[in-house]
Coordinates of C-alpha atoms in Angstrom, one line a residue:
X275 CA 16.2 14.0 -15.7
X276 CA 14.8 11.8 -12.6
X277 CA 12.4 9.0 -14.6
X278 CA 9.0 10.0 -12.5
X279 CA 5.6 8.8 -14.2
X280 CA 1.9 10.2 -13.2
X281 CA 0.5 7.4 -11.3
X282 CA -2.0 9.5 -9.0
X283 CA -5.2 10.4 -10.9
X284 CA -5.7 14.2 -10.6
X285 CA -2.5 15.6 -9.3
X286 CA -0.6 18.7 -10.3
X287 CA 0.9 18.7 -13.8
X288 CA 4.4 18.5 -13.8
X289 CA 4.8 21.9 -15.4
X290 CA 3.6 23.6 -11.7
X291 CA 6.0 21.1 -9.7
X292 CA 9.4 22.3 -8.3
X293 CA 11.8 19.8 -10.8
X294 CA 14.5 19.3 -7.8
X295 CA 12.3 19.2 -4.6
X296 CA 9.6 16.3 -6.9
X297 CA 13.6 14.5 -8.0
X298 CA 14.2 14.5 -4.2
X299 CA 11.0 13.3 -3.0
X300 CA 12.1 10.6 -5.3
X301 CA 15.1 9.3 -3.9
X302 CA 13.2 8.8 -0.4
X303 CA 10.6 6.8 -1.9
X304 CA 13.1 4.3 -3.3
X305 CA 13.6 3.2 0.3
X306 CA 11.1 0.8 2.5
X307 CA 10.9 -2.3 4.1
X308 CA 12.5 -4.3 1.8
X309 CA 14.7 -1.9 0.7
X310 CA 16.2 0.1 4.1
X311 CA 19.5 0.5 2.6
X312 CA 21.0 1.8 -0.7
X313 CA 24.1 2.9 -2.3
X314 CA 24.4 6.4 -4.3
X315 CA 25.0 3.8 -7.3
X316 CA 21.4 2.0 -6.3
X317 CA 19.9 5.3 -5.9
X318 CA 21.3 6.9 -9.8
X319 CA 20.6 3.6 -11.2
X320 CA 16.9 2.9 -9.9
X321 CA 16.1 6.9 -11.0
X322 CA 18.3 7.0 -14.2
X323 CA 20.3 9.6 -13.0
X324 CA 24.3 10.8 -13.0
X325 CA 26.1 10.2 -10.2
X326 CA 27.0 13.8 -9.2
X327 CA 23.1 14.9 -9.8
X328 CA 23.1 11.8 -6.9
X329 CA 25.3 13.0 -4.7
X330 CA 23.7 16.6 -4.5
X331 CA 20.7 15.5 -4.0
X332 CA 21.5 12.8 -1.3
X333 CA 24.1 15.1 0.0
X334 CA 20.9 17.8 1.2
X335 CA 18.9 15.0 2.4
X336 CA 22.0 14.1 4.6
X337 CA 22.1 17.6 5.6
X338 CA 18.4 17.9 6.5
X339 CA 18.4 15.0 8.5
X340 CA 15.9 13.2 5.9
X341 CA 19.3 10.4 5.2
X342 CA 22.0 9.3 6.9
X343 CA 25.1 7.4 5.9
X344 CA 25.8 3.8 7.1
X345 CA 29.1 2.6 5.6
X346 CA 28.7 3.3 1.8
X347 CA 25.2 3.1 2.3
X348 CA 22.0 5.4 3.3
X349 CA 19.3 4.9 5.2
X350 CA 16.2 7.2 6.1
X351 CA 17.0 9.2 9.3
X352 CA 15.1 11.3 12.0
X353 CA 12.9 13.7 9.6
X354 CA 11.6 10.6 8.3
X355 CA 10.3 9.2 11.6
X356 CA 8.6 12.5 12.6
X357 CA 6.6 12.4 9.2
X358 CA 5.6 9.6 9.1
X359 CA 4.3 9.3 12.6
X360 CA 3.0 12.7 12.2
X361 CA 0.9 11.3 8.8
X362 CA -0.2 8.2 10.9
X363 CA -1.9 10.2 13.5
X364 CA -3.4 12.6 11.5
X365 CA -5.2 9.8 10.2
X366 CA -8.8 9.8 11.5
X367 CA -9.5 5.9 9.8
X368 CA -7.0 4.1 11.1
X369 CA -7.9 5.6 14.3
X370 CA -11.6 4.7 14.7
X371 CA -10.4 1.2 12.8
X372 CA -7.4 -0.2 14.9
X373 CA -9.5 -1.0 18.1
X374 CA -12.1 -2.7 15.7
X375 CA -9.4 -4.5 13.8
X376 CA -7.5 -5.8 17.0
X377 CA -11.2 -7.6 17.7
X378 CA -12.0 -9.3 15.2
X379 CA -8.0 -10.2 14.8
X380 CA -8.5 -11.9 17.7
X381 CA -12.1 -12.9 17.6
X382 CA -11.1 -15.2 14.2
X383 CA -7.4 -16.0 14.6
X384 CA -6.2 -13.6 11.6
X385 CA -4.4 -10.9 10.3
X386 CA -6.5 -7.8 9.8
X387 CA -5.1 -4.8 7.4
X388 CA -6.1 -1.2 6.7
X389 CA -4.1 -0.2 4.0
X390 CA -4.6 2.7 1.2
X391 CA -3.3 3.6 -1.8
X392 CA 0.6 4.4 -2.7
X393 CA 0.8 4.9 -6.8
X394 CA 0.0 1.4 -7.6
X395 CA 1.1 -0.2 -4.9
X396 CA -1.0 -0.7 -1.7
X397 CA 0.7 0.7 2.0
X398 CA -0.2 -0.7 4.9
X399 CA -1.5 2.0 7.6
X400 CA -2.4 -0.5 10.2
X401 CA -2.2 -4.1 11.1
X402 CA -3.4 -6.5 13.8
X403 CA -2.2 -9.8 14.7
X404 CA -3.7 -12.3 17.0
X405 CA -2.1 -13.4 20.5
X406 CA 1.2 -15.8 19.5
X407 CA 1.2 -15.3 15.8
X408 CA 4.1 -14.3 13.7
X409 CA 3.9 -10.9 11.6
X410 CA 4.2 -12.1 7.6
X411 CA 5.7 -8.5 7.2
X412 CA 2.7 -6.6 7.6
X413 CA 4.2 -3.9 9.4
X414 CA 3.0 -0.5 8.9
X415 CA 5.2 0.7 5.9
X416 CA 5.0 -2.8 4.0
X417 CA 3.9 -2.2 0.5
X418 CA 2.6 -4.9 -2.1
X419 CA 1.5 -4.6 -5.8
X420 CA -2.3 -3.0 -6.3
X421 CA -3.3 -5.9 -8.7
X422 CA -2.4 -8.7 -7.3
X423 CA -3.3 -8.1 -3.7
X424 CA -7.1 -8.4 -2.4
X425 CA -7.2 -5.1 -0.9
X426 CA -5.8 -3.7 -3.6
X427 CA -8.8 -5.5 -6.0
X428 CA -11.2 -3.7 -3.2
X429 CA -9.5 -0.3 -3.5
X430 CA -9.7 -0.3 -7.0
X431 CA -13.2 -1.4 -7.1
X432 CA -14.3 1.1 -4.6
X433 CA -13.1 3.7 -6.6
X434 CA -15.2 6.1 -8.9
X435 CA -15.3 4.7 -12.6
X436 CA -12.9 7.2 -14.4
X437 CA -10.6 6.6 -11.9
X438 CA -10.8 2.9 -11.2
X439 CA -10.3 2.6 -15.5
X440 CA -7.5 5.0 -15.5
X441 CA -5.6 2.9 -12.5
X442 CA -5.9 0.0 -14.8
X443 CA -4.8 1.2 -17.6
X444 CA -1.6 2.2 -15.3
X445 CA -1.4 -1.4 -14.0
X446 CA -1.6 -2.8 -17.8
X447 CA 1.0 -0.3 -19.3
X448 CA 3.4 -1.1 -15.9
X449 CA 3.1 -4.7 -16.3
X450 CA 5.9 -6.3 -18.5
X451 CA 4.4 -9.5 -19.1
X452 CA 1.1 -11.1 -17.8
X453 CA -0.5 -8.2 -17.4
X454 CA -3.6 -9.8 -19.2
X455 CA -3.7 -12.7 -16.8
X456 CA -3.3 -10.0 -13.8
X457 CA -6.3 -8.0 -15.2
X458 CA -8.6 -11.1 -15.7
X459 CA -8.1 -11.6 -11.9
X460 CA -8.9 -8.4 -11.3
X461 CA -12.0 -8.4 -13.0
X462 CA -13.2 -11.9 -11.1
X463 CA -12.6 -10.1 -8.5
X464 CA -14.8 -6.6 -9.1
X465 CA -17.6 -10.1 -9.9
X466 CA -17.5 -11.1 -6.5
X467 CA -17.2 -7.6 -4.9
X468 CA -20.5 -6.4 -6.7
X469 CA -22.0 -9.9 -5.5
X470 CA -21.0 -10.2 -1.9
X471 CA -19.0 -6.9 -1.3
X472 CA -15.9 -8.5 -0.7
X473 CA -13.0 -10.9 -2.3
X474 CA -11.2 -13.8 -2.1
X475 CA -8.0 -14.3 -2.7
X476 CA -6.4 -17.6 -2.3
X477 CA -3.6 -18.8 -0.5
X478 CA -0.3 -19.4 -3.2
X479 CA 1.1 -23.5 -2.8
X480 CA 2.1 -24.2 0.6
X481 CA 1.4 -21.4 2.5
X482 CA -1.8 -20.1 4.9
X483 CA -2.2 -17.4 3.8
X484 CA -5.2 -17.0 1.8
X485 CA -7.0 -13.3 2.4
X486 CA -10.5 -11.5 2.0
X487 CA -11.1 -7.5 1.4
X488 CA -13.4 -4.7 1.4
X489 CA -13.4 -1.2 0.8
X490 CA -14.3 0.8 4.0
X491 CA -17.0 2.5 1.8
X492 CA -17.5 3.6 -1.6
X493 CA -14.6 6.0 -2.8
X494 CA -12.9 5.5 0.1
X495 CA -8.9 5.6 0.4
X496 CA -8.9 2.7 2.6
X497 CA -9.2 -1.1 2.1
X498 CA -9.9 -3.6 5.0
X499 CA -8.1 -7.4 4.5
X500 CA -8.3 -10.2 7.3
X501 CA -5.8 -13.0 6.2
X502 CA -6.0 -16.7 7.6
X503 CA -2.5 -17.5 9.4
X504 CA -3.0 -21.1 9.4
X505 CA -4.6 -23.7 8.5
X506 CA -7.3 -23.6 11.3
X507 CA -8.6 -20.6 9.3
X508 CA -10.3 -22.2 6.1
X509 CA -11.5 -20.5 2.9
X510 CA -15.1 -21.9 4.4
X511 CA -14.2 -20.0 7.5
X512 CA -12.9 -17.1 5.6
X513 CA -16.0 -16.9 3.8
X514 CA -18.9 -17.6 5.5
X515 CA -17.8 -16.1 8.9
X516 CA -15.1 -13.7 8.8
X517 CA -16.4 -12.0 5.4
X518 CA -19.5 -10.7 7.3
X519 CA -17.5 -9.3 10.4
X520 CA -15.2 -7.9 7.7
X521 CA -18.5 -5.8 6.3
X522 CA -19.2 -5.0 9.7
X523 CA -16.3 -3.8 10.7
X524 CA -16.2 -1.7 7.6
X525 CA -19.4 -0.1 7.9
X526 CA -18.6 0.8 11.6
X527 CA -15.3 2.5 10.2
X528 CA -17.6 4.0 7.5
X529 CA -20.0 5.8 9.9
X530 CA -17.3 6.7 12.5
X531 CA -15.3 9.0 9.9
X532 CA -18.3 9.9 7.7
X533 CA -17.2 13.3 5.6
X534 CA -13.7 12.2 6.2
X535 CA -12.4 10.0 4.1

C-alpha cells in the first residue's frame, strides 16, 4: 500500500477516501520544481510501492493527460497546467496581495512572498521581485520546509492553538535528527511574533538572503515574507523599515478578503 501519512489537521479519515484515486494523487505530488522528472523506479521507490502497481497507476495519468513520458521519464502534462492555474485564480488573496506585493518589492529592493500551507511544507502562491534582480527560485510552485522557513514560523503561529500544537508535533515526529534544535527556533520565533508581529530570520554564511514574515491575519492560510537580495538590504533595514510596510501590507490584504480566507 502507497506510504501516505495525515499531515492536514481535520481532513477526511482514510476509511471514507477512495484507496486508488488518494495513491494517485500521490504520485503527482512527488513531482515539483526540484523534482520535474521521475522514473517509474523513482516513483515506486519514493511511495514504497511495486513496480506493476506503478505502472497502472502512471499508466492512467498518462492516459488522462495528468503525465506524459519523456525518454524513460515522466513529467506533469496539460491537466496539470489547467489546475493549477485554475487554483491560482480562484484565489481571492493572492489577488488583492500581488499589486501590494509588487510595491513594496520595489519600494525596498526585496523579494516579497505569499505563500500557504502544503502538509508541512510551505508553497509559494505568489512572488515579486524588484527591477534587475535574479529569482532565488521563488517561482510560484517552489516549496520549502514549514520549520525552517520564516513564513512558515508565521503560518504556524497564526494558526489556532490545537492546530498550531498538532503541526508541531508533525514537524518533531518527521524530523530525523535535530528536530529539537528546529523546534527551539521555532519557538524564538512565535517570541518575536507575539512581540512585534513578525520574524526574522537570518541570512545562512555567505549569502543575502536574510527574510522577515507575517501572517496575513490570525488563522489565516497565507503568510507574507519580504527577503533582502543583497547586501544593500540590512537586517537594520529589514527591521526597522520593511517590517512595518510588511504589517501594512498584511492588514490591507486582511481587510480586502475579510470572510475569505
Amino acid at each position: 500500500m502507497v506510504r501516505t501519512r495525515q499531515l492536514t489537521p481535520g481532513t477526511p479519515r482514510d476509511d471514507a477516501q477512495v484507496d486508488s484515486l488518494r495513491r494517485g494523487l500521490e504520485v503527482l505530488r512527488l513531482f515539483d520544481l526540484r523534482h520535474r522528472k521521475l522514473t517509474l523506479a523513482d516513483i515506486a521507490r519514493k511511495l514504497e510501492l511495486t513496480r506493476p502497481t506503478t505502472e497502472k497507476l502512471v499508466q492512467t495519468l498518462q492516459a488522462q493527460h495528468f503525465l506524459q513520458a519523456t525518454g524513460d521519464s515522466y513529467e506533469p502534462h496539460i491537466a496539470c497546467l489547467a489546475l493549477g492555474r485554475a487554483a491560482k485564480k480562484g484565489l481571492s488573496t493572492g489577488q488583492a496581495a500581488r499589486p501590494l506585493m509588487r510595491e513594496l518589492s520595489q519600494r525596498f529592493g526585496v523579494h516579497v512572498t505569499l505563500s500557504t500551507r502544503d502538509r508541512l511544507h510551505m508553497l509559494v502562491v505568489e512572488h515579486c521581485v524588484p527591477a534587475g534582480r535574479v529569482q532565488l527560485g521563488l517561482t510560484t510552485g517552489a516549496r520549502f520546509p514549514m520549520a525552517v522557513s520564516a513564513s512558515g514560523r508565521a503560518y504556524l503561529w497564526g494558526r489556532p492553538q490545537e492546530q498550531r500544537d498538532e503541526l508541531l508535533g508533525m514537524i518533531e515526529a518527521d524530523a530525523p535528527s535535530g528536530a529539537s534544535r528546529a523546534l527551539d527556533d521555532v519557538y524564538a520565533a512565535f517570541r518575536e511574533l507575539e512581540k512585534a508581529g513578525w520574524c526574522y530570520l537570518a541570512a545562512p554564511v555567505a549569502t543575502h538572503t536574510a527574510s522577515i514574515a507575517t501572517p496575513v491575519k490570525a488563522g489565516s492560510d497565507f503568510a507574507l515574507a519580504a527577503m533582502a537580495v543583497s547586501a544593500d538590504v540590512t537586517e537594520a533595514v529589514l527591521r526597522d523599515q520593511v517590517a512595518p510596510a510588511l504589517l501594512a501590507m498584511a492588514e490591507r490584504v486582511a481587510l480586502a478578503t475579510d470572510g475569505e480566507d
